[in-house]
PDB file of C-alpha atoms in Angstrom:
ATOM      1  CA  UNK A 287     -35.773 -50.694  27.969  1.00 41.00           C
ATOM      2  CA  UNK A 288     -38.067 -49.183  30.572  1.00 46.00           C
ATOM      3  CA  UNK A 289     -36.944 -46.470  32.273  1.00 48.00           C
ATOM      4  CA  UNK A 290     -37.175 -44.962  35.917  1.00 52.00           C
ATOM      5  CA  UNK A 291     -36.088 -42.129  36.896  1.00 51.00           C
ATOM      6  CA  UNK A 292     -35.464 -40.591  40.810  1.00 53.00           C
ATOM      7  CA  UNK A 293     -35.940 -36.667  39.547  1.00 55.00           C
ATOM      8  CA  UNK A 294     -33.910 -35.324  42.401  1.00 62.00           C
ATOM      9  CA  UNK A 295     -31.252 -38.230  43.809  1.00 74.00           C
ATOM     10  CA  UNK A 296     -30.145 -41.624  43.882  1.00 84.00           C
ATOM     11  CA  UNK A 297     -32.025 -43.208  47.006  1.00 90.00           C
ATOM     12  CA  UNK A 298     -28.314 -44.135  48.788  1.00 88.00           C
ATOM     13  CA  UNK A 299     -27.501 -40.549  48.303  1.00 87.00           C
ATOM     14  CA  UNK A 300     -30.742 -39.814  50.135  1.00 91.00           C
ATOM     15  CA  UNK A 301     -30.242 -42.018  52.558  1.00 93.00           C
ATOM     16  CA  UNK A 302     -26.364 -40.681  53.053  1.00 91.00           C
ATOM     17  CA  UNK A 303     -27.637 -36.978  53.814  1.00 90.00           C
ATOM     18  CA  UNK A 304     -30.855 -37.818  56.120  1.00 92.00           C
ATOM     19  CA  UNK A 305     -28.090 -39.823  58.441  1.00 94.00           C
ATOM     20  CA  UNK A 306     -25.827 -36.981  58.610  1.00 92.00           C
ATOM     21  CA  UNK A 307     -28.408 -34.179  59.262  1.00 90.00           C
ATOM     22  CA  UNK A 308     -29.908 -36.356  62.098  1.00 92.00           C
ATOM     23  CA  UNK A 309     -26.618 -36.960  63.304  1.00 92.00           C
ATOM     24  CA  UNK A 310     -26.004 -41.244  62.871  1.00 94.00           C
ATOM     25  CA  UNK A 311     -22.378 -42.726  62.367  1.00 92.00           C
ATOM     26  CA  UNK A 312     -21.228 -43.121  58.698  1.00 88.00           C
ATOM     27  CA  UNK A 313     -19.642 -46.298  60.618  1.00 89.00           C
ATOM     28  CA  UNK A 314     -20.076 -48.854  59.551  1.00 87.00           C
ATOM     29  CA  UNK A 315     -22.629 -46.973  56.900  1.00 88.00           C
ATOM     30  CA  UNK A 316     -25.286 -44.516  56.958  1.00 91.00           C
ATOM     31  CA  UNK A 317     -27.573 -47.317  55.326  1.00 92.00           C
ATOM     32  CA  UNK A 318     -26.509 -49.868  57.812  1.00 93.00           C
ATOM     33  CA  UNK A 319     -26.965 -47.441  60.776  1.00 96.00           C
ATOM     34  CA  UNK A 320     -30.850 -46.551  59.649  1.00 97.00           C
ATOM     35  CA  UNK A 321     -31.994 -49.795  59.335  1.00 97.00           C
ATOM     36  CA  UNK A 322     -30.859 -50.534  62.544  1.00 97.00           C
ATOM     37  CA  UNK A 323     -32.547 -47.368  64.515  1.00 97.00           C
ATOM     38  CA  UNK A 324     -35.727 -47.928  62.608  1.00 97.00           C
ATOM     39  CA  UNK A 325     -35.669 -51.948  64.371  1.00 97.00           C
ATOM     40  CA  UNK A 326     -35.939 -50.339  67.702  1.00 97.00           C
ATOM     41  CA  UNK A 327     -38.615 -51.447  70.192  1.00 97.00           C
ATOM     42  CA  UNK A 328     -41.580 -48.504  69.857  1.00 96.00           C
ATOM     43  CA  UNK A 329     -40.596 -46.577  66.677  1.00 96.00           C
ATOM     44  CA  UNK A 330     -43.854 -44.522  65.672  1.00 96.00           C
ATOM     45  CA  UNK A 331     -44.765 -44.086  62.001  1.00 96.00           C
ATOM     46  CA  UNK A 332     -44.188 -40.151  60.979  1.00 93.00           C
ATOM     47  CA  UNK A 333     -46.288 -39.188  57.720  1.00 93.00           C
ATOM     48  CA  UNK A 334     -43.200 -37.701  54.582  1.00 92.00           C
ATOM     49  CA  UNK A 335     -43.755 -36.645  51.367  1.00 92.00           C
ATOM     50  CA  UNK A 336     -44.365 -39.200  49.470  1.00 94.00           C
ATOM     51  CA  UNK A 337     -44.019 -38.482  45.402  1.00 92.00           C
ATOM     52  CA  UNK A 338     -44.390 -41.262  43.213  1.00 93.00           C
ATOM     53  CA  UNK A 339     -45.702 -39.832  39.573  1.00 91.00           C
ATOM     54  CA  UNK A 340     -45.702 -43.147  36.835  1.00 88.00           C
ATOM     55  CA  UNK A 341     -42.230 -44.371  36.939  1.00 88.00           C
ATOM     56  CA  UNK A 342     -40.467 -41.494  38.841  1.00 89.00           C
ATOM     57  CA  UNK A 343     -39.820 -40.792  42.022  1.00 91.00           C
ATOM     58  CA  UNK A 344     -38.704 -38.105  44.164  1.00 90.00           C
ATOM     59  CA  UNK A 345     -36.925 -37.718  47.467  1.00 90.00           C
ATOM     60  CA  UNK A 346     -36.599 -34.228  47.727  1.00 86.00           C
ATOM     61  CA  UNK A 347     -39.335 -33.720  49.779  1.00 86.00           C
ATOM     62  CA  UNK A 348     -38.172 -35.555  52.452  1.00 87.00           C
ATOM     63  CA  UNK A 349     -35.207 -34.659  52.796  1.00 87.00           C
ATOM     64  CA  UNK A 350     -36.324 -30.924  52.900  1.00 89.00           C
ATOM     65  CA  UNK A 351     -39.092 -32.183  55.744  1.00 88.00           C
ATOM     66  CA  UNK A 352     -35.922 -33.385  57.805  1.00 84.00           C
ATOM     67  CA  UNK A 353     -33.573 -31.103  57.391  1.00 84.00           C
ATOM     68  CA  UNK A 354     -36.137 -28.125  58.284  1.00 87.00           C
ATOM     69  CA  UNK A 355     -38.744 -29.672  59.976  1.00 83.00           C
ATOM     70  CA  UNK A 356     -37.985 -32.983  61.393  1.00 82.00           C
ATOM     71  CA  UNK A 357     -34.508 -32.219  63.114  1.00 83.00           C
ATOM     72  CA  UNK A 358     -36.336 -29.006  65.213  1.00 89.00           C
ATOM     73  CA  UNK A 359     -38.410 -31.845  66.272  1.00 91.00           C
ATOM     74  CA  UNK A 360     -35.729 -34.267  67.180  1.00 90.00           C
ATOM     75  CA  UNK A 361     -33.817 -31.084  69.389  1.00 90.00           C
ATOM     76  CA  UNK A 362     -37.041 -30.738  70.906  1.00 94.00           C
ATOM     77  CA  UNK A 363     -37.812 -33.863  71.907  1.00 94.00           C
ATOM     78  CA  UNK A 364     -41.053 -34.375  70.081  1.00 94.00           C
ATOM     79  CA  UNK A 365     -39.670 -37.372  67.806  1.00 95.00           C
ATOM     80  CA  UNK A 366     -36.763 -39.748  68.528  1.00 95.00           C
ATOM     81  CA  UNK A 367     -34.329 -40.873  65.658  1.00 95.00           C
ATOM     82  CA  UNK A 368     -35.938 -44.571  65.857  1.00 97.00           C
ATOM     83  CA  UNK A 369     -38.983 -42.903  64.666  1.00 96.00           C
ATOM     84  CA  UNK A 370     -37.542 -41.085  61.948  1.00 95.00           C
ATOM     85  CA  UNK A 371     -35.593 -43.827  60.458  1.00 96.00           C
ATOM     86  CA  UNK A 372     -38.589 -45.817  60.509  1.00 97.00           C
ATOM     87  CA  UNK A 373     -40.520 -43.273  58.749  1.00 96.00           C
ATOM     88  CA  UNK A 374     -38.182 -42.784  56.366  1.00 95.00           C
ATOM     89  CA  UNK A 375     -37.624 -46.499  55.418  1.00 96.00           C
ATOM     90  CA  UNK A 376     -41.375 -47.402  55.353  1.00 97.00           C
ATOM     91  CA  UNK A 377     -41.913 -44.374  52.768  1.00 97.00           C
ATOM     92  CA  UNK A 378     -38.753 -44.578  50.704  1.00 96.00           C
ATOM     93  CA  UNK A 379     -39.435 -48.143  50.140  1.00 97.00           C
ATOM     94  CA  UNK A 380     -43.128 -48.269  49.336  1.00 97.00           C
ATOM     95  CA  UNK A 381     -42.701 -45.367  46.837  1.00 96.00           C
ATOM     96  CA  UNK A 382     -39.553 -48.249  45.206  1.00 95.00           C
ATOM     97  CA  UNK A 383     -41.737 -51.267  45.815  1.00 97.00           C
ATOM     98  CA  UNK A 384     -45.076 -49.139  43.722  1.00 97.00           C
ATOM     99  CA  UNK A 385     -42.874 -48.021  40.859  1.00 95.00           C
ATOM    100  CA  UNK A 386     -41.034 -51.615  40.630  1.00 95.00           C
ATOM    101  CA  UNK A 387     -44.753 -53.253  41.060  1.00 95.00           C
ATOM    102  CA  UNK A 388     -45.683 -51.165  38.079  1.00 94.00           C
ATOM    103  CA  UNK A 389     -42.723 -51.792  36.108  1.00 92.00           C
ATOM    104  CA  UNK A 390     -43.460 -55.913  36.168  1.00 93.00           C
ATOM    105  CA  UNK A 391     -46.716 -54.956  35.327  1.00 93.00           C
ATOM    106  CA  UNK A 392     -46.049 -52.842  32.023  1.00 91.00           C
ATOM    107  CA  UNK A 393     -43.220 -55.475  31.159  1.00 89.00           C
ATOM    108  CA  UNK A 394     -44.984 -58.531  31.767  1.00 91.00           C
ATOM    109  CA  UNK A 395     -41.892 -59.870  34.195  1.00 91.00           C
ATOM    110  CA  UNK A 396     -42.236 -61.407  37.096  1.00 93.00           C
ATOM    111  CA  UNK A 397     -38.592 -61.685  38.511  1.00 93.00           C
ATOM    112  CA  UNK A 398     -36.925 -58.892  40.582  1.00 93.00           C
ATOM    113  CA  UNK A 399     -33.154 -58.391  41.731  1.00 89.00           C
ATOM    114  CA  UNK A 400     -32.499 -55.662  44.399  1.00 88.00           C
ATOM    115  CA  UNK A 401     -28.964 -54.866  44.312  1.00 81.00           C
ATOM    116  CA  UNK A 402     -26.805 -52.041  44.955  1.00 80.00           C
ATOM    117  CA  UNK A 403     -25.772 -50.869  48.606  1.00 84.00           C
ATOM    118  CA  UNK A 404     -29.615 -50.049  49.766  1.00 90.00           C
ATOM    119  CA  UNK A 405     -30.437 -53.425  48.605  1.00 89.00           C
ATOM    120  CA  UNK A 406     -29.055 -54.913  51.448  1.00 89.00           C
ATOM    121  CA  UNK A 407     -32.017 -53.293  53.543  1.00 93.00           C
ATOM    122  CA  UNK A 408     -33.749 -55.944  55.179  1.00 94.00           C
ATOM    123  CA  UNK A 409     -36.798 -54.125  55.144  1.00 97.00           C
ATOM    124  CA  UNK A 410     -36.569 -53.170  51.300  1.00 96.00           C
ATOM    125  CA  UNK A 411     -35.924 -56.684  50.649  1.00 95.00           C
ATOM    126  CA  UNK A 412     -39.023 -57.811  52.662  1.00 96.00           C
ATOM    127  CA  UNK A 413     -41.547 -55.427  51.316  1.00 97.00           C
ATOM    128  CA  UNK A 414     -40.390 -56.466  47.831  1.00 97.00           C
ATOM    129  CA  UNK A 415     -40.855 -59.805  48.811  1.00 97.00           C
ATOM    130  CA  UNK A 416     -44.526 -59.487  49.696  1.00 97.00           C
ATOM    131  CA  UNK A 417     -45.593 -57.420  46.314  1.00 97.00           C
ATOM    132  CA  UNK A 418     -43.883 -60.117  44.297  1.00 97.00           C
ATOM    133  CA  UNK A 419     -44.977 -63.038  45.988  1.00 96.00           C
ATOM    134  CA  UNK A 420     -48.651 -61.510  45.367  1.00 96.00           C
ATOM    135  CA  UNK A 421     -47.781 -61.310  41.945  1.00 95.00           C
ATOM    136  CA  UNK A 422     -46.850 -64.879  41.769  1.00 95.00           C
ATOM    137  CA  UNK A 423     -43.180 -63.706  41.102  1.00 95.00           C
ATOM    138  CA  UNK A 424     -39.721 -64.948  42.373  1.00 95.00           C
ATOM    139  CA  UNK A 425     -37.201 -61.770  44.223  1.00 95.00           C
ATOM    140  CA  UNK A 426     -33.430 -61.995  44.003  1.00 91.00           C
ATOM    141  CA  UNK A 427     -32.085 -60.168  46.823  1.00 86.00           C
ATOM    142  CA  UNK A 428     -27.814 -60.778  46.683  1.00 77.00           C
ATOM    143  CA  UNK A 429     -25.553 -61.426  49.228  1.00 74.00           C
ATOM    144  CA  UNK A 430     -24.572 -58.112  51.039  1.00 74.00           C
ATOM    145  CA  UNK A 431     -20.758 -58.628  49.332  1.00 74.00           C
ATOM    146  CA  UNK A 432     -22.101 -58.111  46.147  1.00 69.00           C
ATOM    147  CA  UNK A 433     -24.692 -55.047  46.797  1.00 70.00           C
ATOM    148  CA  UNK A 434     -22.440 -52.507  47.604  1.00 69.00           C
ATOM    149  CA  UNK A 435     -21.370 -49.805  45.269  1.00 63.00           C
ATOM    150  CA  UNK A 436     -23.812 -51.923  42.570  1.00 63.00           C
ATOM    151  CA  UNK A 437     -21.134 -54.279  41.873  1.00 65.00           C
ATOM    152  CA  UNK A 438     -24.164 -57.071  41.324  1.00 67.00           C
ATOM    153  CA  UNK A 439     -25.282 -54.642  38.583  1.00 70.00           C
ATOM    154  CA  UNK A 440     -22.147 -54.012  36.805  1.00 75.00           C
ATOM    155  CA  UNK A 441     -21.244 -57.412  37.001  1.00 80.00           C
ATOM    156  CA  UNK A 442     -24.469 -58.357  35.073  1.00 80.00           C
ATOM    157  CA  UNK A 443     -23.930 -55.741  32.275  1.00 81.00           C
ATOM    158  CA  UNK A 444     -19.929 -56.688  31.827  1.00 85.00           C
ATOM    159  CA  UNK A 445     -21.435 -60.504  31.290  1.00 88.00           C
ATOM    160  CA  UNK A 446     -24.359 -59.519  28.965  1.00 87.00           C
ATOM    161  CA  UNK A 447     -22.134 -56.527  26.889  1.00 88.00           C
ATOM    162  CA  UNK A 448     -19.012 -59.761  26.477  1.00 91.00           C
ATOM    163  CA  UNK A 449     -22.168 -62.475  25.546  1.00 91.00           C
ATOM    164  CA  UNK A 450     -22.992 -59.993  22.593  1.00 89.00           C
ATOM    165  CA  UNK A 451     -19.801 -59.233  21.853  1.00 91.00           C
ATOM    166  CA  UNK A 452     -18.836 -56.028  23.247  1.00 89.00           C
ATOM    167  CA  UNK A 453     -15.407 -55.077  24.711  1.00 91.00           C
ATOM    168  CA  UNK A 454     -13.605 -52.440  25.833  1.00 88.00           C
ATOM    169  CA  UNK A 455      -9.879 -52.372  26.621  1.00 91.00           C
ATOM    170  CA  UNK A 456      -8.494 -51.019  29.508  1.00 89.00           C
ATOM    171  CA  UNK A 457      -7.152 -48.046  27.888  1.00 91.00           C
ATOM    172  CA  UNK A 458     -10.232 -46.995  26.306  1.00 90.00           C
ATOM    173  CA  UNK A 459     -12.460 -47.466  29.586  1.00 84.00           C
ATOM    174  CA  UNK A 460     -13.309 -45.126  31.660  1.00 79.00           C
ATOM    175  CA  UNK A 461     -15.881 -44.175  34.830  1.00 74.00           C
ATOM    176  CA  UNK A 462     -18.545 -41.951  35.084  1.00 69.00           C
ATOM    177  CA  UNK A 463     -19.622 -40.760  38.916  1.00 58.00           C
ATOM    178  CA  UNK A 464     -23.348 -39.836  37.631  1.00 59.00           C
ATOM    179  CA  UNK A 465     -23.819 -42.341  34.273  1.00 61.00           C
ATOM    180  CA  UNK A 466     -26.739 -42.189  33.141  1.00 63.00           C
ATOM    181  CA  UNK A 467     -28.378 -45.794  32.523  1.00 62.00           C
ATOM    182  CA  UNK A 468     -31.220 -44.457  30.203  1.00 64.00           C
ATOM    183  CA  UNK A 469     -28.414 -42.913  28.147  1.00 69.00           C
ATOM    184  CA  UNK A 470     -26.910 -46.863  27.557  1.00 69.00           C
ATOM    185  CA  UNK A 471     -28.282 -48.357  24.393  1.00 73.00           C
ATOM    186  CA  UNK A 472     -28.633 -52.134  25.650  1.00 77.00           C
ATOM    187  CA  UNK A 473     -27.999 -54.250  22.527  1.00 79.00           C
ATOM    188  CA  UNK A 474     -28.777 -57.603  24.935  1.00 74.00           C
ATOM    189  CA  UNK A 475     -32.647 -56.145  25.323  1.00 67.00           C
ATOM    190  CA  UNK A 476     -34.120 -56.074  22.242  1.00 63.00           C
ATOM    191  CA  UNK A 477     -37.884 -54.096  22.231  1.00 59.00           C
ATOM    192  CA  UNK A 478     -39.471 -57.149  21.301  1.00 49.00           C
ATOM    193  CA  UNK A 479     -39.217 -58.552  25.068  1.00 45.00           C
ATOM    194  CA  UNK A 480     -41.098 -56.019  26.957  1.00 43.00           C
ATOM    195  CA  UNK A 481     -44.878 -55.905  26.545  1.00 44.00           C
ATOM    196  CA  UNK A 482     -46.660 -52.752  26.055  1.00 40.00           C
ATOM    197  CA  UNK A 483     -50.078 -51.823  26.606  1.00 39.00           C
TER     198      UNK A 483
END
């Protein structure tokens, strides 16, 4: 199993708190609402932090740039929200398309599924199309119904864990708001698959 890890928070939790502390509508969601400021006619391209080190990643920095920094310059007038939403989409999905890039590299795959709620991002979806389709690969990108809250994800897991035999009743299951996935020993992807080098 290779493993990724975002060393501060989950991107959709990043996401979440740069639309509140530039002040965008959790209606119909934060996500939604970014992607569709960052489409406006004339956005400008704003340099973030950008922190990518092997397979982590971290968004700390730039959400400490826009709480402190980038929201004086919104009062001010010096950058509009389109701008910042473009910014923050063009360097929170490069630093997802470089560490997935990497990933089919050190596992010699060439298949990708974005899913979860920031998978629906055009955008993401388009910038992971171009790296794959360099790399000869196919991209997955599911339906919007089945992105949010990762229910693509869990889905796939529930189907792999019941093809290897693996159940759980109801009275024995529980949920976990911050699981872990590198804590999950995944029975259904044995070592011999991936390709090291």
């Amino acid at each position: 199993m290779l493993r990724t890890v975002t060393a501060t928070e989950a991107i959709g939790n990043c996401l979440d708190r740069f639309a509140r502390v530039i002040g965008l509508s959790n209606d119909p969601s934060p996500g939604y609402n970014i992607e569709q400021e960052a489409k406006k006619p004339g956005a400008k391209f704003l340099e973030l932090p950008y922190v990518v080190k092997g397979m982590d990643v971290s968004f700390s920095g730039i959400l400490t740039f826009v709480e402190q920094e980038a929201k004086k310059k919104l009062q001010k007038g010096l950058v509009s929200k389109a701008d910042l939403c473009f910014s923050l989409q063009e360097t929170l999905f490069a630093m997802l398309v470089e560490i997935t890039e990497r990933a089919m590299a050190h596992c010699g795959q060439n298949q990708v599924l974005i899913v979860g709620g920031v998978g629906c991002n055009k955008r993401l979806q388009e910038m992971m199309a171009a790296m794959v389709q360099e790399r000869g690969g196919q991209l997955c990108a599911m339906d919007h119904r089945y992105c949010i809250d990762n229910g693509a994800m869990i889905a796939q897991a529930g189907i792999f864990a019941l093809q290897h035999g693996i159940t759980t009743s109801l009275k024995d299951s529980w949920c976990t708001q911050r699981f872990r996935t590198d804590q999950v020993h995944a029975i259904w992807r044995p070592a011999s698959t991936s390709h090291h080098t």
